[in-house]
Amino acid sequence: MDPVPEEAIHHERKIRIICIGAGASGLCLAYKLQRSFRRFTLMVYEKNAEISGTWYENRYPGCACDIPAHNYTYSFEPKPDWSKLYASSHEIKGYFNDFSSKYGLIEYIKIRHKVNEAQWREAEGTWKVAIEDLDSGQIFDDYCDILINAGGYLNHWQWPDVPGLHEYEGQLLHSANWDVGVELRGKKVGLIGNGSSAVQILPQIQPEVDCVTNFIRSPVWIVPTIGDSQHTYTRHEIENFVTNPRALMSVRKKNETVTNSIFSVYLRGSKLQNESKIQLTSDMKGKLRNKTLEDKLIPAFSVGCRRLTPDAGYLVALTKENVHVVHQGVASFTTGGCKSDDGTEHLLDIIICATGFNTSFRPRFPIVGLDGKNLQDVWTEQPKSYLGIAISGFPNLLTLLGPNSPVGNGPTLSAIEAQTDHILQMIDRYQTENIHSFYPKAEAVDDFAAHVRDFMQKSVWTEDCRSGYKNHSVDDRIPTLWPGSTLHCLEALRELRADDWDIRYNGNRFAWLGNGISQTEFDATSDLAYYIRDRDDSPFASRRRRREVLSRSGTQPPRELHKTHRPTDVSF
């Protein structure tokens, strides 16, 4: 009997994948799966009415990306016609919609479908996922071999946890649930918070409201933007980017190089940290020119302990006559407004809660793995992951931007791509070997968590500051951030570490060897002597040499390591 390809080595079995979320992570996954894999089905369930995740949900006044737009793209998919240096949420949403249309990703996506529960079925080696159709109200079950949570870490906005929230009779808004029909002109407005959203909102609403009261509980480092202003590209500049790819690449490379050269600012006592603190203090004083504001708003903690917030006109707006700054938190809401911590009542027509997101990573629906363990319970106190992409005891479950991912310095899209590529290496093994299930070993997760904990003690992130990195606490546990730079993460995720995984097989683990025939022999168009060549063009055997080729070592002018730039040279 002649051999058949279905029994050859590395035969690709058909696999079923469910992805939760159609934001930047889910779209990247869908694109890369479609590009490299065959014999798979993918269903991406998105709870919102449109794709693009946080850029669909956030539409408050002034909402924009806080890094240059040309660097808020996938590495392989530039957009030459951004209208501004810092793109609006509307324009970024358009980028992801265009990306989805260009590559036909919508065929994999069901909008207005919410995941209510996921349960691992050990005997079958599959996930049972309960889905709710938000339009019809119908609840049904779907099944998959591999479940991927791409819901992101900024998708669970929360009201401030203070008494009387629902007693307030005025209009209550949240920055992540904005009512686009709200009328602010001539109103007395309260703005709670001074994080990234509040910093963008205040200068937008200040000119039109009667007055605005900004409640500031904690100081924050405000970083000048590139050129210290929002730049609108001229028609000529856009045409140059469209017609001259080298000019566009030059801008993208320059911005990314600056971002990737300043990680040492996050290390305690580094030269760049010390220089940055002096420089940013001077910059903030130069704009505030108010001793009280300077004393209250400029932090004593290190630069970067809280997320660095690019200035969008916020500091100058604080000095305007119709802006009242309360250097306290909100203790309670009243029917007519709210009370600050000292008991003073502030009467307000509208209150804007720029109070951010729940960044605990605890899922909003049950995810039940081995032995009936619910991830909601496992992650109640401290979320632990394997390299931000997997959880021990939860087979065939992978995550994008899970705990300890590189979301704290620079664009997150490069990290999303790196995590996706790593995940796809595991999916490739699953598809071409007779694997039943896989999950990281408990000791691997514990060792990674221990390494993260030790590293964080050297960083500024564990200092005494209230931060979204720590789920808005002053704790020294950092569930959000990667223990190193973005480039460090890209290198760490480049190769799969099979020894960190508990891999179970269906039958003999070498059954994937098949009938002794190579897949190449079943490809009638392939070169059966492909390994015969006239020079050695094979990949280098050492990581160092592979890294040097990938990073084009030797092609750039020498630079002063870790001291080249200040945070004022680039936005975060």
Coordinates of C-alpha atoms in Angstrom, one line a residue, residues 173-473:
L173 CA -19.9 60.0 33.5
H174 CA -16.9 57.6 33.3
S175 CA -14.1 58.3 31.0
A176 CA -14.3 54.7 29.6
N177 CA -18.1 54.9 29.2
W178 CA -18.6 58.3 27.8
D179 CA -21.9 59.7 26.7
V180 CA -21.1 61.5 23.5
G181 CA -24.4 63.5 23.7
V182 CA -23.5 65.2 27.0
E183 CA -23.6 69.0 27.0
L184 CA -20.8 70.5 29.1
R185 CA -21.0 74.1 28.1
G186 CA -21.7 76.4 31.0
K187 CA -21.8 73.6 33.5
K188 CA -20.1 73.1 36.9
V189 CA -18.1 70.0 36.4
G190 CA -16.1 67.8 38.7
L191 CA -13.2 65.7 37.4
I192 CA -12.0 62.9 39.6
G193 CA -8.4 61.8 39.0
N194 CA -5.2 62.9 37.3
G195 CA -4.2 59.8 35.3
S196 CA -3.8 59.6 31.6
S197 CA -7.5 60.1 30.8
A198 CA -8.0 63.1 33.1
V199 CA -4.8 64.7 31.7
Q200 CA -6.4 64.5 28.3
I201 CA -9.9 65.5 29.4
L202 CA -9.2 68.7 31.4
P203 CA -7.6 70.9 28.6
Q204 CA -10.5 69.8 26.3
I205 CA -13.3 70.8 28.6
Q206 CA -11.8 73.7 30.4
P207 CA -12.5 76.3 27.7
E208 CA -16.3 75.5 27.5
V209 CA -17.4 74.7 31.1
D210 CA -18.4 77.3 33.6
C211 CA -15.9 75.8 36.1
V212 CA -14.2 72.5 36.7
T213 CA -13.1 71.1 40.0
N214 CA -10.2 68.6 39.6
F215 CA -9.9 66.2 42.6
I216 CA -6.2 65.1 42.8
R217 CA -5.4 62.5 45.4
S218 CA -1.8 61.7 44.3
P219 CA 1.0 63.6 42.5
V220 CA 2.1 62.5 39.0
W221 CA 4.9 63.1 36.7
I222 CA 3.8 64.9 33.6
V223 CA 6.0 64.5 30.6
P224 CA 6.4 67.0 27.7
T225 CA 5.3 65.6 24.4
I226 CA 7.6 65.5 21.4
G227 CA 8.0 69.1 20.3
D228 CA 5.9 69.9 23.4
S229 CA 2.7 70.1 21.4
Q230 CA 0.2 68.2 19.4
H231 CA 1.2 68.4 15.8
T232 CA -1.2 68.2 12.9
Y233 CA 0.5 66.9 9.8
T234 CA 0.3 69.1 6.7
R235 CA -1.0 67.7 3.3
H236 CA 2.6 67.9 2.1
E237 CA 3.9 65.9 5.1
I238 CA 1.3 63.2 4.6
E239 CA 2.0 63.0 0.9
N240 CA 5.7 62.5 1.6
F241 CA 4.9 59.7 4.0
V242 CA 2.6 58.0 1.4
T243 CA 5.0 58.4 -1.5
N244 CA 8.3 58.0 0.3
P245 CA 8.4 54.8 2.4
R246 CA 12.0 55.6 3.4
A247 CA 10.9 58.9 5.0
L248 CA 8.1 57.1 6.9
M249 CA 10.5 54.3 8.0
S250 CA 13.0 56.9 9.2
V251 CA 10.4 58.5 11.5
R252 CA 9.2 55.1 12.9
K253 CA 12.7 53.9 13.5
K254 CA 13.8 57.2 15.2
N255 CA 10.8 57.1 17.6
E256 CA 11.2 53.5 18.4
T257 CA 15.0 53.8 19.0
V258 CA 14.4 56.6 21.5
T259 CA 11.8 54.6 23.4
N260 CA 14.0 51.5 23.5
S261 CA 17.1 53.4 24.7
I262 CA 15.7 54.8 28.0
F263 CA 14.6 51.7 30.1
S264 CA 17.2 52.5 32.7
V265 CA 15.0 55.4 33.9
Y266 CA 12.9 52.7 35.6
L267 CA 15.9 51.4 37.6
R268 CA 16.4 53.0 41.1
G269 CA 19.4 55.3 41.4
S270 CA 20.3 55.1 37.7
K271 CA 22.0 58.2 36.1
L272 CA 19.0 58.6 33.7
Q273 CA 16.6 58.4 36.6
N274 CA 18.3 61.1 38.5
E275 CA 18.7 63.4 35.5
S276 CA 15.1 62.9 34.5
K277 CA 13.8 63.8 37.9
I278 CA 15.7 67.1 37.9
Q279 CA 14.6 67.9 34.3
L280 CA 10.9 67.0 34.8
T281 CA 10.7 68.9 38.0
S282 CA 12.0 72.0 36.2
D283 CA 9.6 71.5 33.3
M284 CA 6.6 71.1 35.5
K285 CA 7.5 74.2 37.6
G286 CA 8.0 76.2 34.4
K287 CA 4.4 75.5 33.4
L288 CA 2.6 75.6 36.8
R289 CA 4.3 78.7 38.2
N290 CA 2.2 78.2 41.4
K291 CA 3.9 77.2 44.6
T292 CA 0.9 75.3 46.0
L293 CA 0.4 73.4 42.8
E294 CA 4.1 72.6 42.5
D295 CA 4.3 71.3 46.1
K296 CA 1.2 69.1 45.7
L297 CA 1.5 67.9 42.1
I298 CA 5.2 67.2 41.6
P299 CA 6.0 63.8 43.1
A300 CA 8.7 62.9 45.6
F301 CA 8.8 59.3 44.2
S302 CA 10.9 58.4 41.3
V303 CA 10.0 59.1 37.7
G304 CA 8.0 56.2 36.3
C305 CA 6.7 54.8 39.6
R306 CA 3.3 55.8 38.2
R307 CA 2.7 55.6 34.5
L308 CA 4.4 58.6 32.9
T309 CA 1.7 60.9 31.6
P310 CA 2.4 63.0 28.5
D311 CA 1.1 66.6 28.8
A312 CA -1.8 67.5 26.6
G313 CA -2.1 71.0 27.9
Y314 CA -3.0 69.7 31.4
L315 CA -0.5 71.7 33.5
V316 CA -1.4 75.0 31.9
A317 CA -5.2 74.2 32.2
L318 CA -4.7 73.7 36.0
T319 CA -3.7 77.4 36.2
K320 CA -6.8 78.8 34.5
E321 CA -9.2 80.9 36.5
N322 CA -12.2 78.5 36.0
V323 CA -10.2 75.5 37.3
H324 CA -10.3 74.7 41.0
V325 CA -7.8 72.1 42.2
V326 CA -8.7 70.0 45.3
H327 CA -5.7 68.1 46.6
Q328 CA -7.8 65.4 48.1
G329 CA -9.8 62.4 47.1
V330 CA -13.6 62.1 47.0
A331 CA -14.9 60.7 50.2
S332 CA -18.6 60.4 49.3
F333 CA -21.2 61.5 46.8
T334 CA -24.2 63.6 47.7
T335 CA -27.4 64.4 45.9
G336 CA -25.9 67.7 44.6
G337 CA -22.3 66.7 44.1
C338 CA -19.6 65.2 46.3
K339 CA -17.6 65.7 49.5
S340 CA -13.8 65.7 49.5
D341 CA -11.8 64.0 52.2
D342 CA -12.0 67.0 54.5
G343 CA -15.8 67.0 54.5
T344 CA -16.2 69.9 52.2
E345 CA -19.2 69.5 49.8
H346 CA -18.8 70.5 46.2
L347 CA -22.0 71.2 44.3
L348 CA -21.6 70.0 40.7
D349 CA -23.9 69.6 37.6
I350 CA -21.7 66.9 36.1
I351 CA -19.1 64.6 37.6
I352 CA -16.5 62.8 35.4
C353 CA -14.9 59.8 37.0
A354 CA -11.5 59.3 35.3
T355 CA -10.9 56.6 37.7
G356 CA -9.5 54.0 35.4
F357 CA -9.8 50.3 35.2
N358 CA -9.7 47.2 37.4
T359 CA -6.2 45.9 36.7
S360 CA -6.4 42.9 39.0
F361 CA -6.5 40.5 36.0
R362 CA -9.2 38.6 37.8
P363 CA -11.5 37.4 35.0
R364 CA -15.1 38.7 35.0
F365 CA -16.5 35.2 34.2
P366 CA -15.6 31.7 35.6
I367 CA -12.7 30.0 33.9
V368 CA -12.6 26.5 35.3
G369 CA -9.5 24.4 34.8
L370 CA -8.2 21.1 36.3
D371 CA -9.7 19.8 39.5
G372 CA -12.5 22.3 39.2
K373 CA -10.3 25.3 40.0
N374 CA -11.8 28.6 39.0
L375 CA -9.3 31.2 37.8
Q376 CA -11.4 33.9 39.5
D377 CA -10.5 32.2 42.9
V378 CA -6.9 31.4 41.9
W379 CA -6.2 35.0 41.1
T380 CA -8.1 36.6 43.9
E381 CA -5.0 37.7 45.8
Q382 CA -2.1 37.6 43.4
P383 CA -2.3 36.8 39.6
K384 CA 0.6 34.6 38.5
S385 CA 1.3 33.7 34.9
Y386 CA 4.0 32.1 32.7
L387 CA 5.6 34.9 30.7
G388 CA 2.3 36.7 30.6
I389 CA 0.8 34.0 28.3
A390 CA -0.3 30.9 30.2
I391 CA -1.5 29.7 33.7
S392 CA -0.5 26.5 35.5
G393 CA -3.4 24.1 35.9
F394 CA -5.4 25.6 33.0
P395 CA -4.7 23.4 30.0
N396 CA -4.8 24.7 26.4
L397 CA -5.5 28.2 27.7
L398 CA -3.3 31.0 26.5
T399 CA -3.5 34.7 27.2
L400 CA -2.3 37.9 25.5
L401 CA -1.2 40.8 27.8
G402 CA -1.7 38.6 30.8
P403 CA 0.0 39.3 34.2
N404 CA 3.6 40.6 33.9
S405 CA 3.5 41.6 30.2
P406 CA 5.5 44.6 28.9
V407 CA 2.8 47.3 28.9
G408 CA 4.7 49.9 31.0
N409 CA 7.2 51.5 28.7
G410 CA 6.6 52.1 25.0
P411 CA 4.1 50.7 22.6
T412 CA 2.3 47.5 23.5
L413 CA 1.7 46.3 20.0
S414 CA 5.3 45.0 19.6
A415 CA 4.7 43.0 22.8
I416 CA 1.4 41.7 21.5
E417 CA 3.2 40.5 18.4
A418 CA 5.9 38.8 20.4
Q419 CA 3.4 37.0 22.6
T420 CA 1.3 36.0 19.6
D421 CA 4.3 34.5 17.9
H422 CA 5.3 32.6 21.0
I423 CA 1.7 31.3 21.4
L424 CA 1.7 30.2 17.8
Q425 CA 4.8 28.1 18.3
M426 CA 2.9 26.1 20.9
I427 CA -0.2 25.9 18.7
D428 CA 2.1 24.6 15.9
R429 CA 3.4 21.8 18.1
Y430 CA -0.1 21.0 19.2
Q431 CA -1.4 20.7 15.6
T432 CA 1.5 18.6 14.3
E433 CA 2.0 16.3 17.3
N434 CA -0.4 14.0 19.1
I435 CA -0.7 16.4 22.1
H436 CA -3.8 16.1 24.3
S437 CA -3.1 19.1 26.5
F438 CA -0.4 21.5 27.6
Y439 CA 0.0 24.1 30.4
P440 CA 3.1 25.5 32.2
K441 CA 4.5 23.6 35.1
A442 CA 3.7 25.0 38.5
E443 CA 7.4 25.3 39.3
A444 CA 8.0 27.3 36.1
V445 CA 5.2 29.7 37.1
D446 CA 6.5 30.0 40.6
D447 CA 10.1 30.6 39.4
F448 CA 9.0 33.3 37.0
A449 CA 7.0 35.0 39.8
A450 CA 10.0 34.8 42.1
H451 CA 12.2 36.3 39.4
V452 CA 9.7 39.1 38.8
R453 CA 9.5 39.8 42.5
D454 CA 13.3 40.1 42.9
F455 CA 13.6 42.2 39.8
M456 CA 10.9 44.6 40.8
Q457 CA 12.8 45.5 44.0
K458 CA 15.5 47.1 41.8
S459 CA 12.9 49.1 39.9
V460 CA 11.1 52.3 40.8
W461 CA 7.7 50.6 40.4
T462 CA 7.7 49.2 43.9
E463 CA 8.2 52.6 45.5
D464 CA 5.5 54.2 47.7
C465 CA 3.1 55.5 45.0
R466 CA -0.5 54.7 44.1
S467 CA -0.4 53.2 40.6
G468 CA -2.6 51.3 38.1
Y469 CA 0.4 49.0 37.8
K470 CA -0.6 47.8 41.3
N471 CA -4.3 47.9 40.7
H472 CA -4.5 51.5 42.2
S473 CA -2.8 50.5 45.4

